[in-house]
mmCIF file of C-alpha atoms and ligand atoms in Angstrom:
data_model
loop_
_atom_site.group_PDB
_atom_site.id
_atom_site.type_symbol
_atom_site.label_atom_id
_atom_site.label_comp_id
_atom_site.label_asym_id
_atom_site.label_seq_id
_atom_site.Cartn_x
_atom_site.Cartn_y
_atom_site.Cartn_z
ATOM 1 C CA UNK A 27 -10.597 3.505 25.458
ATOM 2 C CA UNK A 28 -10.488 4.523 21.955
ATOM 3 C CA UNK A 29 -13.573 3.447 19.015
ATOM 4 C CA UNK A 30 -10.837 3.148 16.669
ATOM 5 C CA UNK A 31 -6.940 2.664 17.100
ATOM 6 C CA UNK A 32 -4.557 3.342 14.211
ATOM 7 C CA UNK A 33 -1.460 1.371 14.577
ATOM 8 C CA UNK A 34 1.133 3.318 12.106
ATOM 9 C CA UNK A 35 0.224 7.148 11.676
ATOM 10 C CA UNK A 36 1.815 7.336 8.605
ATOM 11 C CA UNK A 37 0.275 8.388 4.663
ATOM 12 C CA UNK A 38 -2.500 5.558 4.739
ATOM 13 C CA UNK A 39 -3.365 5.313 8.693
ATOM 14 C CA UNK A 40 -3.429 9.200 8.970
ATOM 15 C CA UNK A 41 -5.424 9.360 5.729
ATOM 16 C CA UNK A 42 -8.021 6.493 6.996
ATOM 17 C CA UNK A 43 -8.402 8.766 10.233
ATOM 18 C CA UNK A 44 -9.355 11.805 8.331
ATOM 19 C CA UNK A 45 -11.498 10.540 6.102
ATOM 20 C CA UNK A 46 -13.487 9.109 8.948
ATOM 21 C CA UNK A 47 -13.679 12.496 10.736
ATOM 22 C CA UNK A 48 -14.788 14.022 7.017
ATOM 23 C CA UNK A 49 -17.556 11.313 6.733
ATOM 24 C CA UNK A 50 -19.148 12.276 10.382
ATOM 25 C CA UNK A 51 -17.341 9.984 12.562
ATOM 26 C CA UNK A 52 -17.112 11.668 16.066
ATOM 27 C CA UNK A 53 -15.999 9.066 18.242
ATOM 28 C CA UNK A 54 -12.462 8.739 19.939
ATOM 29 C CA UNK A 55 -9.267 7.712 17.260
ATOM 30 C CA UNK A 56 -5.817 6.417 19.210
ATOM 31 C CA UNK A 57 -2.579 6.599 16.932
ATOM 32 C CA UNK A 58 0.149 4.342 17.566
ATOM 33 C CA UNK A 59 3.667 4.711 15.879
ATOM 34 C CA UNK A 60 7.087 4.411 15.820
ATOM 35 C CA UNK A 61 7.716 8.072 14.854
ATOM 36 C CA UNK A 62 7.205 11.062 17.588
ATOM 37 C CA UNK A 63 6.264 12.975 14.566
ATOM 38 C CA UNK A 64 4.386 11.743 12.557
ATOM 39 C CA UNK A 65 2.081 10.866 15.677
ATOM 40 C CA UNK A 66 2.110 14.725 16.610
ATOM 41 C CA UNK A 67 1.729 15.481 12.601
ATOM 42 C CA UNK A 68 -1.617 13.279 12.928
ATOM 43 C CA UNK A 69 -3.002 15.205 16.049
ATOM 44 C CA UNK A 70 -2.405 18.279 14.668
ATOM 45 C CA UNK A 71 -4.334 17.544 11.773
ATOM 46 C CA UNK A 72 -7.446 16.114 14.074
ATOM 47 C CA UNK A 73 -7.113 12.686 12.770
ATOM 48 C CA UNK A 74 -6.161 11.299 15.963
ATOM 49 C CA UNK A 75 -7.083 12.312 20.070
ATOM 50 C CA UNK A 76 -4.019 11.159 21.066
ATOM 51 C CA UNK A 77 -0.845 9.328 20.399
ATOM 52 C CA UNK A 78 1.562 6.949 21.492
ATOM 53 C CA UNK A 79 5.218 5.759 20.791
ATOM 54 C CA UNK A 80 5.124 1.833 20.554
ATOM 55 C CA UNK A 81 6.927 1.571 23.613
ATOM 56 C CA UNK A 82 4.429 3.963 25.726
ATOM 57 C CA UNK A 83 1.237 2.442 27.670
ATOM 58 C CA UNK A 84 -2.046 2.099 25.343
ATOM 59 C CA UNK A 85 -3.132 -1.178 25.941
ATOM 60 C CA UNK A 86 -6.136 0.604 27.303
ATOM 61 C CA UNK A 87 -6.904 2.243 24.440
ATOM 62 C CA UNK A 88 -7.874 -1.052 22.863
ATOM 63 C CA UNK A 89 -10.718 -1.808 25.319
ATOM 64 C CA UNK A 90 -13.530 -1.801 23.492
ATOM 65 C CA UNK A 91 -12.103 -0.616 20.501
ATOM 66 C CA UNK A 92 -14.310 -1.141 17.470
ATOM 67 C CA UNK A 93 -11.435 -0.793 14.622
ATOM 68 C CA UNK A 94 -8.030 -1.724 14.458
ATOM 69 C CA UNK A 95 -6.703 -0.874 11.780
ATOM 70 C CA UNK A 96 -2.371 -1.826 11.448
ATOM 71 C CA UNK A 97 -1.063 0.294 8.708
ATOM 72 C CA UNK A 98 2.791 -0.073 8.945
ATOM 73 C CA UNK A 99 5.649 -1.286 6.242
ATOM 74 C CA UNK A 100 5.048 -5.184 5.841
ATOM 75 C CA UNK A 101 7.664 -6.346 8.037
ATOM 76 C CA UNK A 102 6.640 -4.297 10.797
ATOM 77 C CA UNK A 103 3.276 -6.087 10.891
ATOM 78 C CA UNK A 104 4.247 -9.321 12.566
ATOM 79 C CA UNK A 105 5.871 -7.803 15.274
ATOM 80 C CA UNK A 106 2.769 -5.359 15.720
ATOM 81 C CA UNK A 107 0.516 -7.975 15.866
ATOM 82 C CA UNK A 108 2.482 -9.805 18.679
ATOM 83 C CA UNK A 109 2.495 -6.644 20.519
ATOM 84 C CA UNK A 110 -1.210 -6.304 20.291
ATOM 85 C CA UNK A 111 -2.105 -9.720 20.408
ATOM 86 C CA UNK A 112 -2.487 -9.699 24.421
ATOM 87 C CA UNK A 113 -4.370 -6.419 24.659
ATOM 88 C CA UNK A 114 -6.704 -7.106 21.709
ATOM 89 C CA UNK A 115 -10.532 -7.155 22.531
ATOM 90 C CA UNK A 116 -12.538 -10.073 21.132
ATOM 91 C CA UNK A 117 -15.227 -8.045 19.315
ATOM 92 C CA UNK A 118 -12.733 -5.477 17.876
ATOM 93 C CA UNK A 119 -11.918 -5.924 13.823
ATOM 94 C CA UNK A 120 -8.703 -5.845 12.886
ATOM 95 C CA UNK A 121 -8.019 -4.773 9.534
ATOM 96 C CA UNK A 122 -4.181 -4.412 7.578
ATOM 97 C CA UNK A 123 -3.146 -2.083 4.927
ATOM 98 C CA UNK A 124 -0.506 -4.138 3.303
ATOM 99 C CA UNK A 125 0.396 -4.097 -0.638
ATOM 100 C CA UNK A 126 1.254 -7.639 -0.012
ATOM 101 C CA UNK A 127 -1.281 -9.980 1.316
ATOM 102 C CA UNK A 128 0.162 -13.543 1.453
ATOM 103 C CA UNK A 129 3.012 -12.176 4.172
ATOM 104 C CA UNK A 130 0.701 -10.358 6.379
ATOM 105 C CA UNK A 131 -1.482 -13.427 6.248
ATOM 106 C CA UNK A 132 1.005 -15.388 7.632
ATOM 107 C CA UNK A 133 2.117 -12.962 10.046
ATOM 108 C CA UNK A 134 -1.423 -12.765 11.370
ATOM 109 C CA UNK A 135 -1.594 -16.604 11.834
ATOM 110 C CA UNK A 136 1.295 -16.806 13.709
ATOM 111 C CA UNK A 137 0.407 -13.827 15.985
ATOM 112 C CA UNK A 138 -3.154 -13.494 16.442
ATOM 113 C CA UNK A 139 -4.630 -16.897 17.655
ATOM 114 C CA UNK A 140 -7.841 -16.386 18.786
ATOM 115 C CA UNK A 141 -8.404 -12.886 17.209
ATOM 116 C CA UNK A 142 -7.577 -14.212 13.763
ATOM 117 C CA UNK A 143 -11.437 -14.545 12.572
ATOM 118 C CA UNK A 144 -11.705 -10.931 13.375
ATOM 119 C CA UNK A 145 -8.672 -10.252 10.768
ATOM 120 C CA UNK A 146 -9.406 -8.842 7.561
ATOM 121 C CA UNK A 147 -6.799 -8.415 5.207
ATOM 122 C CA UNK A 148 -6.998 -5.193 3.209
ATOM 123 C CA UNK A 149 -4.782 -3.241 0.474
ATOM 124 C CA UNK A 150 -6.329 0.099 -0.320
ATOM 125 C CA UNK A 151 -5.256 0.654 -4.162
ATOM 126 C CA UNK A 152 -4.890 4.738 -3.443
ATOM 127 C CA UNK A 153 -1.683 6.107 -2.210
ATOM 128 C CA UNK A 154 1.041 8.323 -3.276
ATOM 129 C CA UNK A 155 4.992 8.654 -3.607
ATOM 130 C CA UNK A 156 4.543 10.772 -0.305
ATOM 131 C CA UNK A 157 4.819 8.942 3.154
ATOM 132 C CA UNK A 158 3.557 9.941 6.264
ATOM 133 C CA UNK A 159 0.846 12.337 8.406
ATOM 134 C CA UNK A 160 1.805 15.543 6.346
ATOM 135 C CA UNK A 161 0.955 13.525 3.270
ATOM 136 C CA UNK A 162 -2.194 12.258 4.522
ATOM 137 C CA UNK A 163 -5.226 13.468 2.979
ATOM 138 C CA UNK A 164 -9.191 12.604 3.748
ATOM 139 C CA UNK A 165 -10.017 12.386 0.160
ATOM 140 C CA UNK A 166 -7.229 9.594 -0.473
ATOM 141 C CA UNK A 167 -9.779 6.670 -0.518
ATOM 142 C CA UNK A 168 -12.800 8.569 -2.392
ATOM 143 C CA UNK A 169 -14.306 6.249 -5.365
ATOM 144 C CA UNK A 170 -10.845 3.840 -5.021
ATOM 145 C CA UNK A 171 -10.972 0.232 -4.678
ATOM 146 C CA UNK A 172 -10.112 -1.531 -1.390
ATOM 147 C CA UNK A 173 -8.931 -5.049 -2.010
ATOM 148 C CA UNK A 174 -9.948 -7.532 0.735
ATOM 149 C CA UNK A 175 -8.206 -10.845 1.286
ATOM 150 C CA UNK A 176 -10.546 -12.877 3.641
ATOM 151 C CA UNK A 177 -9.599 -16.213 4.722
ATOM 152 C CA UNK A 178 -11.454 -19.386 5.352
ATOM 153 C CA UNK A 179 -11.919 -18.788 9.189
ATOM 154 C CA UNK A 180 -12.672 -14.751 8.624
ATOM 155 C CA UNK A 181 -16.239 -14.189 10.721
ATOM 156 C CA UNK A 182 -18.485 -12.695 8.028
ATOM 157 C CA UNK A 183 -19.173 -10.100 10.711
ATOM 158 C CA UNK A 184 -15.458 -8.438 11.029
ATOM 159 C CA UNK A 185 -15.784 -8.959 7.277
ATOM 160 C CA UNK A 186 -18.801 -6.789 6.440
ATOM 161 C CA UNK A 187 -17.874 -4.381 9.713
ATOM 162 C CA UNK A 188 -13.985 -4.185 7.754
ATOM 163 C CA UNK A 189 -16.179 -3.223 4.738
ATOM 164 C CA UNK A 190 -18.668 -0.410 6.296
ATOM 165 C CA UNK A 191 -15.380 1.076 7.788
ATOM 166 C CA UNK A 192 -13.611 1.115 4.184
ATOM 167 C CA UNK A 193 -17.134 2.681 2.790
ATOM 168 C CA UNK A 194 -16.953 4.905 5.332
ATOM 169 C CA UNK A 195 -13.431 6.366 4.411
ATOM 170 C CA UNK A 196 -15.111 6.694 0.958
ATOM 171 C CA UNK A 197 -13.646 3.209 -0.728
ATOM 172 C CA UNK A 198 -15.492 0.587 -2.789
ATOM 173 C CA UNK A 199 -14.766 -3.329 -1.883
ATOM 174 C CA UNK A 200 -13.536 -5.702 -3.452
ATOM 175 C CA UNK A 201 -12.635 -9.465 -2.895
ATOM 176 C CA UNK A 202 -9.394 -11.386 -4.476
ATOM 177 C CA UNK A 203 -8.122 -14.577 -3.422
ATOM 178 C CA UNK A 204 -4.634 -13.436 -1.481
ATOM 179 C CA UNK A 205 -2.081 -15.310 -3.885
ATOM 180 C CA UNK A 206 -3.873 -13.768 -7.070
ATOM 181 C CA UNK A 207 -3.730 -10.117 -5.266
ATOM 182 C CA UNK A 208 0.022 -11.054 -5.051
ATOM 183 C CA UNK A 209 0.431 -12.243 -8.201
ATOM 184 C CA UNK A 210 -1.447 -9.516 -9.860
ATOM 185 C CA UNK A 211 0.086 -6.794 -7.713
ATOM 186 C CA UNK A 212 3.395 -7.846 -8.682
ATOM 187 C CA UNK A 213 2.872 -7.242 -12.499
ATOM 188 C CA UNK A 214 0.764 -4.171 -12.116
ATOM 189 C CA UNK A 215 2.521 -2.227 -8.846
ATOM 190 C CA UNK A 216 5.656 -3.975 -7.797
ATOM 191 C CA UNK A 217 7.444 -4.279 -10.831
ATOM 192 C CA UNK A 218 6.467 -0.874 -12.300
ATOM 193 C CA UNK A 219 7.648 0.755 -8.971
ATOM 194 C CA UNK A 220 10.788 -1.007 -9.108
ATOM 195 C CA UNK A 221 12.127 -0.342 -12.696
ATOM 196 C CA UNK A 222 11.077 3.180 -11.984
ATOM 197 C CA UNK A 223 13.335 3.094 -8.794
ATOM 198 C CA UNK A 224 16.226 1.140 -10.960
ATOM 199 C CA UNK A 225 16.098 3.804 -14.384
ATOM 200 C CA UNK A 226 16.410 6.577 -11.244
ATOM 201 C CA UNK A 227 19.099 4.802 -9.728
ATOM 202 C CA UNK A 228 21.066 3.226 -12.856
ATOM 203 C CA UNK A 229 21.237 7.048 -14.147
ATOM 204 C CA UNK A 230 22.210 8.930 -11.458
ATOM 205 C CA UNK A 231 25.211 6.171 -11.362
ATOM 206 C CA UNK A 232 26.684 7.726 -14.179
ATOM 207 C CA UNK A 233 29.628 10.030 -13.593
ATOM 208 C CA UNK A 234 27.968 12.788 -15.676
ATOM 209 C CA UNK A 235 24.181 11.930 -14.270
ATOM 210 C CA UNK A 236 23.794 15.552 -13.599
ATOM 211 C CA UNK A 237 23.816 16.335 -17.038
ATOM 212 C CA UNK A 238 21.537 13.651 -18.236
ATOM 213 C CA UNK A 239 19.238 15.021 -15.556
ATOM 214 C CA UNK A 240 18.761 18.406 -16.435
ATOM 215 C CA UNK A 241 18.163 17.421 -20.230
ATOM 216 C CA UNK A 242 15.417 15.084 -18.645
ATOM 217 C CA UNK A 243 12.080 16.676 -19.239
ATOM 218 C CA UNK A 244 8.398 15.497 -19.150
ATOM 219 C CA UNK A 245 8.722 11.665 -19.473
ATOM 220 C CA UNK A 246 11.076 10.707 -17.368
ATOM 221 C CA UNK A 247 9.048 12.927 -14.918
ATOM 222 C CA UNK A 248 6.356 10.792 -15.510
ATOM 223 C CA UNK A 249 7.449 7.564 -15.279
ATOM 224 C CA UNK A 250 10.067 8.415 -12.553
ATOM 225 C CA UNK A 251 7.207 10.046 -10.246
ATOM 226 C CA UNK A 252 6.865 7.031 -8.186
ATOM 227 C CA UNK A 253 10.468 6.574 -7.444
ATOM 228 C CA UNK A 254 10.475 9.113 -5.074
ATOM 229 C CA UNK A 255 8.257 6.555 -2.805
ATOM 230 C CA UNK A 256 9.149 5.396 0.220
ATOM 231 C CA UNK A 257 12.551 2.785 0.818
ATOM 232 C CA UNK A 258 11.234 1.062 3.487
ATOM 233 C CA UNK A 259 8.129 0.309 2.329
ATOM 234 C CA UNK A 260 9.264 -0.712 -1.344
ATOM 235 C CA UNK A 261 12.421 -2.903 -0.194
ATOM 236 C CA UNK A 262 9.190 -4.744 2.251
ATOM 237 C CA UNK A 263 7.214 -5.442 -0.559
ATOM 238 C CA UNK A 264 9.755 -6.172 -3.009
ATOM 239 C CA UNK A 265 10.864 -8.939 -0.358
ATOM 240 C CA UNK A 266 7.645 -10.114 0.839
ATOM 241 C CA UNK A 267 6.136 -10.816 -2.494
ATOM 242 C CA UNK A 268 9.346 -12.161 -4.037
ATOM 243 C CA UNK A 269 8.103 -15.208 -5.605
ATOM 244 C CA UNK A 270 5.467 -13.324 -7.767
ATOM 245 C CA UNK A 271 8.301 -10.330 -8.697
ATOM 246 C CA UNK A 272 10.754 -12.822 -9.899
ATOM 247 C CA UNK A 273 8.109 -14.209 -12.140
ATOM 248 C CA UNK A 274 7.271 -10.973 -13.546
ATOM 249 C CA UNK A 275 10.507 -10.092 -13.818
ATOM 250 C CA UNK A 276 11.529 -13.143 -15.934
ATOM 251 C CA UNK A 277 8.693 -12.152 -18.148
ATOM 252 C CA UNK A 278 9.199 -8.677 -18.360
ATOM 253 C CA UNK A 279 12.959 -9.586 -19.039
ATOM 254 C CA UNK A 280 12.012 -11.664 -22.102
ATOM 255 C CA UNK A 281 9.986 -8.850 -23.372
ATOM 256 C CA UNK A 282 12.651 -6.469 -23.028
ATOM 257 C CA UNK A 283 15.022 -9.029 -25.079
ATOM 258 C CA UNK A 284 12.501 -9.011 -27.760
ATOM 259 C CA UNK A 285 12.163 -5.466 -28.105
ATOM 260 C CA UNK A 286 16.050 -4.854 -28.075
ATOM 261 C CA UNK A 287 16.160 -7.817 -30.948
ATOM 262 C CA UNK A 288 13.571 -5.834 -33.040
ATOM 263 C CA UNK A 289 15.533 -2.484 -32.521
ATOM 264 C CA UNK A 290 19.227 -4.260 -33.674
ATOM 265 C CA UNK A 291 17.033 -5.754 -36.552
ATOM 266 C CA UNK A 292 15.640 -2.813 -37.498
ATOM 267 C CA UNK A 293 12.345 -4.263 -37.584
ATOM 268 C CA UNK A 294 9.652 -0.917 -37.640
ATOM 269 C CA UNK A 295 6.884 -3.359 -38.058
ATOM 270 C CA UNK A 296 7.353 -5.880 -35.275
ATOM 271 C CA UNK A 297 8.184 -2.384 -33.052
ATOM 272 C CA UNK A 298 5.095 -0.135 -34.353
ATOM 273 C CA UNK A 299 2.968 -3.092 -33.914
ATOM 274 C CA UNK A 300 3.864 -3.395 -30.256
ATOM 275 C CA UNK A 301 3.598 0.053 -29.509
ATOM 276 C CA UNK A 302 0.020 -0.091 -31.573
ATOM 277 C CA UNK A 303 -1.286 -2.650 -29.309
ATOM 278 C CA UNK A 304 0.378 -0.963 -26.013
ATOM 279 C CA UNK A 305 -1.103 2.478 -26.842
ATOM 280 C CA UNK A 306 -4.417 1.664 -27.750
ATOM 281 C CA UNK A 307 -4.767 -0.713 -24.119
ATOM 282 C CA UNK A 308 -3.566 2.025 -22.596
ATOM 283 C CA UNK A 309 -5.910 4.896 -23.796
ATOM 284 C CA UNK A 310 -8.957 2.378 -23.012
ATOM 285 C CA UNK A 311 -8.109 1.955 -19.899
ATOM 286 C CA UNK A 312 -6.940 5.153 -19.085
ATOM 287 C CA UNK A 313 -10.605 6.493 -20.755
ATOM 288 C CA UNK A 314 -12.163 3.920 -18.470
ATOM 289 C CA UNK A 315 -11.346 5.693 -14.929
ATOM 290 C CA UNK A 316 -9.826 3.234 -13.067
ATOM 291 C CA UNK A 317 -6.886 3.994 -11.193
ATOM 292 C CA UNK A 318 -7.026 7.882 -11.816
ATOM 293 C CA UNK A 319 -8.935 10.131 -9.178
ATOM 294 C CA UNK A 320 -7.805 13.817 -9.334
ATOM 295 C CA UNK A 321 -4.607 15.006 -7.792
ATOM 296 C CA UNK A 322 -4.523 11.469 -6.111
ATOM 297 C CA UNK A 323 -2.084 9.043 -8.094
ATOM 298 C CA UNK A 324 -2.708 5.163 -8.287
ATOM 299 C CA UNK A 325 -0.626 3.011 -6.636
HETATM 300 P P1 NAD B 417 4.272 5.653 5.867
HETATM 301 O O1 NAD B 417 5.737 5.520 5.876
HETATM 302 O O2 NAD B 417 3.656 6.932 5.433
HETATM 303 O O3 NAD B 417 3.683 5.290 7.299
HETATM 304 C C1 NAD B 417 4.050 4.152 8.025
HETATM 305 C C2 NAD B 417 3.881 4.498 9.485
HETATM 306 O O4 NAD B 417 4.109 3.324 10.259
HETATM 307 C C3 NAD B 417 4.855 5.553 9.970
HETATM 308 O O5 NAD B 417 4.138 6.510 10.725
HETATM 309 C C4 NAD B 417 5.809 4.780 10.857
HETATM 310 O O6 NAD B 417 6.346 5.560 11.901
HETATM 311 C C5 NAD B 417 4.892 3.693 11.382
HETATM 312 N N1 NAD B 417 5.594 2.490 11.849
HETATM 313 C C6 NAD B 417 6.612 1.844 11.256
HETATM 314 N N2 NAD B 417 6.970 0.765 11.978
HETATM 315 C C7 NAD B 417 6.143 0.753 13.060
HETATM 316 C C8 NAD B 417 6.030 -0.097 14.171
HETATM 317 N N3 NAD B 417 6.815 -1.151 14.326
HETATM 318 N N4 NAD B 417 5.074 0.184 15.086
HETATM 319 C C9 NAD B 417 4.258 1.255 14.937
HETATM 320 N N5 NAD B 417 4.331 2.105 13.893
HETATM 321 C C10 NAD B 417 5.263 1.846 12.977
HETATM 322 O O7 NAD B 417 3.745 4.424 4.965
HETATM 323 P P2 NAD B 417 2.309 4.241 4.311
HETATM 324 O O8 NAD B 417 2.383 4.731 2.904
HETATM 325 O O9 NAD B 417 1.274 4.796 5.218
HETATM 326 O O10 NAD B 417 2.232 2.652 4.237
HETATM 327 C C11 NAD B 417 1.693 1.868 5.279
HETATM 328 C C12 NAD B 417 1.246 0.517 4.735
HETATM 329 O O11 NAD B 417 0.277 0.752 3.727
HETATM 330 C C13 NAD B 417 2.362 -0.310 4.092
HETATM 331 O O12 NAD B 417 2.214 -1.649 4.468
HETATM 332 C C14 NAD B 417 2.128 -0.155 2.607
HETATM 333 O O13 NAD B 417 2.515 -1.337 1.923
HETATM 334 C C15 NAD B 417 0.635 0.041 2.552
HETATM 335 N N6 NAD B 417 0.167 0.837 1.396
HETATM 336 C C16 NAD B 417 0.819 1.969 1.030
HETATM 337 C C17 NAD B 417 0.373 2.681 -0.065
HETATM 338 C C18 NAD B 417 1.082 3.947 -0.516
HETATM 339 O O14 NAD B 417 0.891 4.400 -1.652
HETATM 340 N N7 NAD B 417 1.881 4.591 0.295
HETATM 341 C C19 NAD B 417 -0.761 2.258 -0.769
HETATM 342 C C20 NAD B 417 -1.426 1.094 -0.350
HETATM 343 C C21 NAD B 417 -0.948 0.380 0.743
#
């Protein structure tokens, strides 16, 4: 009988853990996972009492439980759900971590059935290009935004218990409607995670990549940083929220076009103008705070 069961001790589930433990919380944490070590990576580090491989016995653990929060790549989540669905205890909130919200949404309605007012779909915006329990780190969530996706049938209790448990880790709320987080996500995370993967992948191609690499230096480091991120987790989201990327794609393809036109033209206006207008967006909003914290990169 655990207060709070973390299904998926990985980078977000371990971090959630320790930042509970940092803010006070001294009741009983269960990890569940798929990996042996990460589960043993999140004991050692005190986020959780105990752990257990998916196909080991913790139903019990979920008796009373007052959190449970599923923090696994996005296809995993449907299956999870179905696992849990039986042992799940009617007062217990069950909270996601998904960068995609309209997939785990439907996952959760097709799993959950009674328990799906008690579901609160979350995306923390805080992460990293690390993955799992050794990457963890109890100040991931300080003074970042959560995202919550409630829908219709959400009980305003699991809803304002999802959001004392995100304050707790050290998060502020906020509320989207779950297509707009998608939509938004897609321009502002997916795609920018994917060309960073692609410019990685498209030179290292090359048959002399190794050269072009070692003349690389501070801006490719920069803009390449996140392409060190997880597969799994990218390939998820890139296929759950595929209607949304291949918008932004189209759009960020027509931009591209223009640019390349105004470089063969040998238009310096129409190209200072654009990088005017980028720049000075940019140092706003990078003046403004959001989406830096120190050491702990946006995602
Ligand atoms: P991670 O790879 O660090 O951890 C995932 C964990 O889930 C691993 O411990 C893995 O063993 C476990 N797992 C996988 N399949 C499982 C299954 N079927 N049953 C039980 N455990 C399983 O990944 P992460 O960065 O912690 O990401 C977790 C979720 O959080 C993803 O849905 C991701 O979209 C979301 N997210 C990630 C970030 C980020 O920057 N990494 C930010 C916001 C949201």
């Amino acid at each position: 009988m655990a207060d709070v069961v973390v299904v998926g001790t990985g980078l977000i589930g371990t971090s959630c853990a320790l930042a509970l433990r940092a803010s006070g919380f001294t009741g009983r944490i269960a990890g569940i996972g798929r990996s042996r070590a990460n589960l043993d990576a999140a004991r050692a580090r005190g986020a959780i009492d105990r752990g257990y491989a998916f196909e080991e016995r913790w139903a019990s653990e979920l008796v009373g439980a007052r959190t449970v929060l599923v923090a696994v790549p996005i296809a995993q989540n449907r299956s999870v759900f179905a696992a849990l669905a039986p042992a799940l205890d009617a007062a217990s909130v069950i909270i996601d971590a998904g960068s995609t919200k309209q997939e785990v949404i439907a996952a959760a309605r097709a799993t959950l059935g009674a328990h799906l007012a008690r579901f609160v779909p979350s995306h923390p915006v805080a992460g990293s290009e690390r993955s799992g329990a050794e990457a963890a780190n109890a100040g991931l969530y300080v003074g970042r935004q959560v995202i919550v996706t409630p829908l219709p049938e959400t009980d305003p209790e699991a809803l304002r218990a999802a959001g004392e448990f995100w304050t707790a880790c050290g998060a502020r709320i906020a509320s989207l409607d779950a297509a707009r987080h998608d939509r938004i996500f897609a321009a502002v995370s997916h795609l920018p995670h994917l060309l960073a993967f692609l410019l990685v992948d498209e030179i290292a191609s090359r048959a002399d990549s190794a050269e072009y690499l070692a003349n690389a230096g501070g801006g490719f480091r920069d803009f390449t940083r996140i392409a060190a991120s997880s597969p799994e987790m990218w390939r998820d989201i890139a296929l759950a929220n595929r209607d949304a990327l291949q918008s932004e794609i189209a759009v960020f393809r027509q931009a591209l076009d223009a640019l390349a036109l105004s470089i063969s033209h040998g238009d310096g206006t129409a190209i200072e103008a654009l990088l005017e207008r980028a720049a000075k967006v940019r140092r706003t909003w990078g003046e403004s705070g959001v989406g830096a914290t120190e050491g702990v990169p946006a995602i």
